[in-house]
Amino acid sequence: MTALKGILGDIAAHPAAAGLDRSLSCRLTDLEQVVLGRLSSGSVRDLHVVPAEDSVPKADIRLTMSSDDLIALTDGRLHFGSAWATGKVKLEAGLRDLLRLRKIL
């Protein structure tokens, strides 16, 4: 959770994210868990973990990765762009959100 709060907090604090109010999810494939939360007012709120099931609500911005890749992103061993390009990290969102997130990531 600390690693995820760090990454999401950096995204939320970026000027390009100003005014965003979106639901977030991060599916951790190796742990079979999904972290749900909300990006709003320059911060990430209400983070909580749920089991990875089909009944998990679809968030506006969705990340999928392993917990090892999350840690590597957090400590700087893995850059988001290269992780996304190689398929280690999956990012799904609406076109408008993707264009905004492109400036941040």
PDB file of C-alpha atoms in Angstrom:
ATOM      1  CA  MET A   1       0.000   0.000   0.000  1.00  0.00           C
ATOM      2  CA  THR A   2       2.861   2.382   0.764  1.00  0.00           C
ATOM      3  CA  ALA A   3       4.356   1.899  -2.710  1.00  0.00           C
ATOM      4  CA  LEU A   4       1.012   2.404  -4.390  1.00  0.00           C
ATOM      5  CA  LYS A   5       0.257   5.511  -2.316  1.00  0.00           C
ATOM      6  CA  GLY A   6       3.618   6.923  -3.401  1.00  0.00           C
ATOM      7  CA  ILE A   7       3.018   6.406  -7.110  1.00  0.00           C
ATOM      8  CA  LEU A   8      -0.601   7.537  -7.043  1.00  0.00           C
ATOM      9  CA  GLY A   9       0.250  10.474  -4.800  1.00  0.00           C
ATOM     10  CA  ASP A  10       2.832  11.676  -7.313  1.00  0.00           C
ATOM     11  CA  ILE A  11       0.241  11.444 -10.087  1.00  0.00           C
ATOM     12  CA  ALA A  12      -2.388  13.276  -8.034  1.00  0.00           C
ATOM     13  CA  ALA A  13      -0.003  16.080  -7.071  1.00  0.00           C
ATOM     14  CA  HIS A  14       1.100  16.763 -10.670  1.00  0.00           C
ATOM     15  CA  PRO A  15      -0.317  20.010 -12.123  1.00  0.00           C
ATOM     16  CA  ALA A  16      -1.714  18.111 -15.143  1.00  0.00           C
ATOM     17  CA  ALA A  17      -3.979  16.184 -12.754  1.00  0.00           C
ATOM     18  CA  ALA A  18      -5.570  19.342 -11.369  1.00  0.00           C
ATOM     19  CA  GLY A  19      -9.337  19.079 -11.410  1.00  0.00           C
ATOM     20  CA  LEU A  20      -9.424  15.328 -11.983  1.00  0.00           C
ATOM     21  CA  ASP A  21     -12.009  13.442  -9.983  1.00  0.00           C
ATOM     22  CA  ARG A  22     -11.764   9.794 -11.022  1.00  0.00           C
ATOM     23  CA  SER A  23     -12.061   6.363  -9.501  1.00  0.00           C
ATOM     24  CA  LEU A  24      -8.839   4.308  -9.533  1.00  0.00           C
ATOM     25  CA  SER A  25      -7.994   0.648  -9.376  1.00  0.00           C
ATOM     26  CA  CYS A  26      -4.727  -1.238  -9.364  1.00  0.00           C
ATOM     27  CA  ARG A  27      -4.908  -4.991  -9.931  1.00  0.00           C
ATOM     28  CA  LEU A  28      -1.909  -6.775  -8.401  1.00  0.00           C
ATOM     29  CA  THR A  29      -1.805  -9.939 -10.464  1.00  0.00           C
ATOM     30  CA  ASP A  30       0.478 -12.036  -8.262  1.00  0.00           C
ATOM     31  CA  LEU A  31      -1.418 -11.213  -5.071  1.00  0.00           C
ATOM     32  CA  GLU A  32      -4.865 -11.648  -6.627  1.00  0.00           C
ATOM     33  CA  GLN A  33      -5.954  -8.355  -5.073  1.00  0.00           C
ATOM     34  CA  VAL A  34      -7.295  -5.059  -6.351  1.00  0.00           C
ATOM     35  CA  VAL A  35      -6.661  -1.746  -4.645  1.00  0.00           C
ATOM     36  CA  LEU A  36      -9.533   0.697  -5.149  1.00  0.00           C
ATOM     37  CA  GLY A  37      -9.499   4.415  -4.448  1.00  0.00           C
ATOM     38  CA  ARG A  38     -10.285   7.880  -5.757  1.00  0.00           C
ATOM     39  CA  LEU A  39      -8.104  10.575  -7.331  1.00  0.00           C
ATOM     40  CA  SER A  40      -9.603  13.888  -6.279  1.00  0.00           C
ATOM     41  CA  SER A  41      -8.506  17.397  -5.297  1.00  0.00           C
ATOM     42  CA  GLY A  42      -4.813  16.683  -5.798  1.00  0.00           C
ATOM     43  CA  SER A  43      -4.677  13.576  -3.633  1.00  0.00           C
ATOM     44  CA  VAL A  44      -5.558   9.914  -3.548  1.00  0.00           C
ATOM     45  CA  ARG A  45      -8.290   8.945  -1.104  1.00  0.00           C
ATOM     46  CA  ASP A  46     -10.150   5.956   0.242  1.00  0.00           C
ATOM     47  CA  LEU A  47      -7.605   3.309  -0.770  1.00  0.00           C
ATOM     48  CA  HIS A  48      -8.755  -0.156   0.213  1.00  0.00           C
ATOM     49  CA  VAL A  49      -7.958  -3.704  -0.881  1.00  0.00           C
ATOM     50  CA  VAL A  50     -10.501  -6.192  -2.199  1.00  0.00           C
ATOM     51  CA  PRO A  51     -10.072  -9.701  -3.610  1.00  0.00           C
ATOM     52  CA  ALA A  52      -9.629  -9.795  -7.401  1.00  0.00           C
ATOM     53  CA  GLU A  53     -13.022 -11.039  -8.529  1.00  0.00           C
ATOM     54  CA  ASP A  54     -15.301 -10.382 -11.466  1.00  0.00           C
ATOM     55  CA  SER A  55     -17.571  -8.343  -9.205  1.00  0.00           C
ATOM     56  CA  VAL A  56     -14.952  -5.603  -8.616  1.00  0.00           C
ATOM     57  CA  PRO A  57     -16.392  -2.347  -9.973  1.00  0.00           C
ATOM     58  CA  LYS A  58     -14.722  -0.961 -13.103  1.00  0.00           C
ATOM     59  CA  ALA A  59     -12.748   2.175 -12.219  1.00  0.00           C
ATOM     60  CA  ASP A  60     -12.219   5.188 -14.486  1.00  0.00           C
ATOM     61  CA  ILE A  61      -8.435   4.676 -14.398  1.00  0.00           C
ATOM     62  CA  ARG A  62      -7.209   1.090 -14.171  1.00  0.00           C
ATOM     63  CA  LEU A  63      -3.649  -0.159 -13.608  1.00  0.00           C
ATOM     64  CA  THR A  64      -2.582  -3.798 -13.737  1.00  0.00           C
ATOM     65  CA  MET A  65       0.849  -5.042 -12.656  1.00  0.00           C
ATOM     66  CA  SER A  66       2.649  -7.447 -10.362  1.00  0.00           C
ATOM     67  CA  SER A  67       3.642  -6.370  -6.867  1.00  0.00           C
ATOM     68  CA  ASP A  68       7.328  -6.731  -7.844  1.00  0.00           C
ATOM     69  CA  ASP A  69       6.859  -4.285 -10.727  1.00  0.00           C
ATOM     70  CA  LEU A  70       5.047  -1.884  -8.395  1.00  0.00           C
ATOM     71  CA  ILE A  71       8.021  -1.927  -6.015  1.00  0.00           C
ATOM     72  CA  ALA A  72      10.463  -1.493  -8.930  1.00  0.00           C
ATOM     73  CA  LEU A  73       8.465   1.541 -10.128  1.00  0.00           C
ATOM     74  CA  THR A  74       8.510   3.016  -6.646  1.00  0.00           C
ATOM     75  CA  ASP A  75      12.234   2.656  -6.022  1.00  0.00           C
ATOM     76  CA  GLY A  76      13.232   3.834  -9.509  1.00  0.00           C
ATOM     77  CA  ARG A  77      14.489   0.535 -10.960  1.00  0.00           C
ATOM     78  CA  LEU A  78      11.663   0.575 -13.525  1.00  0.00           C
ATOM     79  CA  HIS A  79      10.416   3.555 -15.523  1.00  0.00           C
ATOM     80  CA  PHE A  80       6.674   3.709 -16.170  1.00  0.00           C
ATOM     81  CA  GLY A  81       7.075   4.307 -19.911  1.00  0.00           C
ATOM     82  CA  SER A  82       9.283   1.286 -20.486  1.00  0.00           C
ATOM     83  CA  ALA A  83       7.154  -0.877 -18.182  1.00  0.00           C
ATOM     84  CA  TRP A  84       4.036   0.069 -20.150  1.00  0.00           C
ATOM     85  CA  ALA A  85       5.777  -0.440 -23.517  1.00  0.00           C
ATOM     86  CA  THR A  86       6.944  -3.927 -22.555  1.00  0.00           C
ATOM     87  CA  GLY A  87       3.595  -4.957 -21.060  1.00  0.00           C
ATOM     88  CA  LYS A  88       4.740  -5.143 -17.445  1.00  0.00           C
ATOM     89  CA  VAL A  89       2.239  -2.431 -16.560  1.00  0.00           C
ATOM     90  CA  LYS A  90      -1.163  -2.068 -18.155  1.00  0.00           C
ATOM     91  CA  LEU A  91      -3.008   1.260 -18.072  1.00  0.00           C
ATOM     92  CA  GLU A  92      -6.643   1.551 -19.115  1.00  0.00           C
ATOM     93  CA  ALA A  93      -8.721   4.722 -19.094  1.00  0.00           C
ATOM     94  CA  GLY A  94     -10.887   6.858 -21.307  1.00  0.00           C
ATOM     95  CA  LEU A  95      -9.187   8.756 -24.131  1.00  0.00           C
ATOM     96  CA  ARG A  96      -9.383  12.115 -22.365  1.00  0.00           C
ATOM     97  CA  ASP A  97      -7.866  10.655 -19.183  1.00  0.00           C
ATOM     98  CA  LEU A  98      -5.138   8.863 -21.150  1.00  0.00           C
ATOM     99  CA  LEU A  99      -4.136  12.110 -22.831  1.00  0.00           C
ATOM    100  CA  ARG A 100      -3.942  13.840 -19.466  1.00  0.00           C
ATOM    101  CA  LEU A 101      -2.045  10.981 -17.826  1.00  0.00           C
ATOM    102  CA  ARG A 102       0.437  10.935 -20.717  1.00  0.00           C
ATOM    103  CA  LYS A 103       1.711  14.329 -19.519  1.00  0.00           C
ATOM    104  CA  ILE A 104       2.170  12.981 -16.008  1.00  0.00           C
ATOM    105  CA  LEU A 105       3.681   9.577 -16.679  1.00  0.00           C
TER     106      LEU A 105
END
